[in-house]
Amino acid sequence: MKKRASSSSVSPIKNKRVKTQSEQPRIDHFFGSPSKVKAGAASSGSPQFIEGSSSSKGVSSKNASSQMEVIDVDALELDQTPPPASNPLKQRAELDVEPPKSLVISSAAHSENRLLSTDFLPLDSVPIDYDPDAQPSNTPLAPYSLLTHALVSLSETRSRIAIINILTNLLRTIISKHPSSLLPAVYLLSNSLGPQFIPIELGLGSSIISHSIQQISGLTSAALKRMYNTSGDPGDVAFAAKSNVRTLIPHSPLTVPYVYESLLKISRCKGQGAGKAKQKIVDKLLLAASGEEVRYLTRTLCQNLRVGAVRTSILTALARAFVLATPGHNTAVEPNIAKPLDTENITEEYKKAEGLIKQVYVKHPSYDQIIPALLEKGLDSLAERVPLAVGIPLLPMLGSPTRSLDEIYDRLRDNQFSAEFKYDGQRAQIHASRTPSGIPAVKIFSRHLEDMTSKYPDVIGLLELVFATSDNLSSFILDAEIVAIDPTTGEIQPFQKLAGRARKDVNIRDVQVAVCVYAFDLMYLNEKPLLERTFRERRDLLRSTFSPRKAPQEDSNLAYFDFVESCESEEGKSSIEEFLLKAVEQRCEGLMVKLLDSVPADETSAKRNSRTKSLPSTYEPDVRTSGWLKLKRDYIDGMSDSLDVIPIGAWHGNGRKAQWWSPVLLALWNPETGRPVALCKCMSGFSDVFYTAMRAKYSLDSDFCSKQPVWECDLGGFKPDVYFKPHEVWELRGADITESPVSVAALGMASSTRGLSLRFPRFIRVREDKSIETASSPSFLVDIWKNQQGKKTSLGGKDEGELLDAEIEESDLELSESDDFGGAD
């Protein structure tokens, strides 16, 4: 099934003379009121004339010439050549990031004819049969039209095989012909400007982009609004608007490094005059863009490419591209390093390379180091050249959900394990190393790798104290939960207390909520990685290296430090049951059960239960293994786990809810397609305060709500009254999971004709600690569904798509705004 053809455009709008800024009405949603820009802001120079195309609804050349508008080209700095002393890599340095060695950018204007996206050969062929040298581009820097050509191809398919082939052939072409463009190309494909742990944000408001489209097209804001209401996509509007424009002054063709460099410049615009500076760069990009470049450049500026290139697909394609990068293809890889291609075992070569790159990425998720290493020596010894490193967060290990203690004992059999409190706080990955000056360098990362170091100056002070009192400690990476506590008694406080702290640039004197760092794992110690060691070994090193600092203490400005409270399986099942009750009494979410020693696969266990062929106790980044099992207090009754879902739409409420959105359509995140997939409606668990806040956030005048399906989502049989922009995660719990003819979540995974849905869903809280990419997936839902089979309650049965509009219980109305927050998983 193909998507809407990306080349479709909105019908041309009859050209009108541009009105003055004061005459332009406000445009809803994306096209907001443009900011005022002073005319002639730069020195005068040769004017650029833009006139309506003679094909636009029969406009005569005489009338067209009367509609000419003047744009000051010099004010837009159309020359892409920077001053000789400039270095775009300094943009990384200003963000406190070492610039990647492979990104050597020269923005000199090209003199050859411009290549359009339609000039390139197809990219969807089988990679083994694809010849990158046949592509017409022969410049040192990859033309942006080549990347656009790939994006057009990606937008026309939903087939994962086709997506992988397109990406593989694109990356192989860049490796072969434009190696210095590989890093910026990968970031542009990823719809990002850098690694997750580097806070780089475009910070572009809709008014800047809409004003630029008006500037280059000569159309009024009213005309742009009509076009937007028709298409619902800013990229389509920009494409249609500029298709009616021809320029009398040619522009240098855009290159991939130049576009990426320009986006970095936008992210660096701060302080007074930042809006005008950003406007200038956007104007320059859109003026130089041509054809489909306009569409995808605009989508990039809006940070919504609307193609199915997700992280897994990009890593897979990158691996396959380097497998195919042989000496005969003029690759950047050193000829004496690259090996002859074994076409007979190409599938095995692909699998090996994919496993290697994904293994490296989960331990070191930064293309800034991975891609230069690949370009230098290919896939050989990549893991040794890009290792686990202090200061670069690894993707966290995750726990598999279980329903009961009986299930835990059944999975782990007679092997020893440790049960730990699952605290309701914020998961933190703490990196620290001793500098030559003696002051430790500390970084604190969230569950999804965001840098939150400036949020916890009290934790930084604690670690400085640790280094000051430990002569044998040089570096470490530990996994922990930061929890709010009572500084007098040390008692654990609710997560809402922690959520009340400021989020960045906190002064230690302003800290009002005391916290304790509960450490539960150690992944790196004194320049040695510990991931391959058993949990028993890692825990022993953790407890022998660090000492608890419990409340109360004289220095109340510093955070406290302790190890997670635990209970060993040797103490007996009754002790574990009592420990679970104790965890609930102390405001914990439940238990984390961790295997102490790895159990290798054996023939007997493999025959008895395929799910337990092996039981690892090593630290496995970004993996849910049987070595870590989680048992939440909510698991004991009802569904075996809560779900992290994404609100993507809603209906108009009835009765007393008429002023609000109710019910709300919720979705899972499908990592295979890179978009949300509808799961169920929900109208239970919301307070009146939450309903009011939600209606204000998702108003039709906002950028988060639309009457048209603007954002890419798989809706199945659901047809909401309004559509929400997928951008936040809610926690949801229900009675059980059932098959549904309306939902398309997990379609084909549990049933060939039906998806899965949730019966009697109930909202728990907003998960501000999660991004939509970390929401629950269809495969996670299927795992829960399989676990509940044979354990149906009287509420069982098939979901026919109807929703009971149950009255809100009194307890629901007592919820306050603090329920909008949630802890780490």
CSV table of N, CA and C in Angstrom, one decimal, residues 652-660 662 805 807:
chain,number,residue,atom,x,y,z
A,652,HIS,N,-15.5,15.1,20.3
A,652,HIS,CA,-16.2,16.1,21.1
A,652,HIS,C,-17.0,15.3,22.2
A,653,GLY,N,-16.8,15.9,23.5
A,653,GLY,CA,-17.5,15.2,24.6
A,653,GLY,C,-19.0,15.4,24.6
A,654,ASN,N,-19.7,14.6,25.3
A,654,ASN,CA,-21.2,14.7,25.5
A,654,ASN,C,-21.5,15.0,26.9
A,655,GLY,N,-22.7,15.5,27.1
A,655,GLY,CA,-23.2,15.8,28.5
A,655,GLY,C,-22.3,16.8,29.2
A,656,ARG,N,-21.9,16.5,30.4
A,656,ARG,CA,-21.1,17.4,31.2
A,656,ARG,C,-19.7,17.5,30.6
A,657,LYS,N,-19.3,16.6,29.7
A,657,LYS,CA,-18.0,16.7,29.1
A,657,LYS,C,-18.0,17.4,27.7
A,658,ALA,N,-19.1,18.1,27.4
A,658,ALA,CA,-19.3,18.7,26.1
A,658,ALA,C,-18.2,19.8,25.9
A,659,GLN,N,-17.7,20.4,26.9
A,659,GLN,CA,-16.7,21.5,26.7
A,659,GLN,C,-15.3,20.9,26.6
A,660,TRP,N,-15.1,19.6,26.7
A,660,TRP,CA,-13.8,19.0,26.6
A,660,TRP,C,-13.7,18.0,25.5
A,662,SER,N,-13.4,14.3,24.8
A,662,SER,CA,-13.6,13.0,25.4
A,662,SER,C,-14.5,12.1,24.5
A,805,ASP,N,-19.2,4.7,28.0
A,805,ASP,CA,-18.9,6.0,28.6
A,805,ASP,C,-19.3,5.9,30.0
A,807,GLU,N,-19.3,6.7,34.0
A,807,GLU,CA,-19.2,8.0,34.8
A,807,GLU,C,-17.9,8.0,35.5
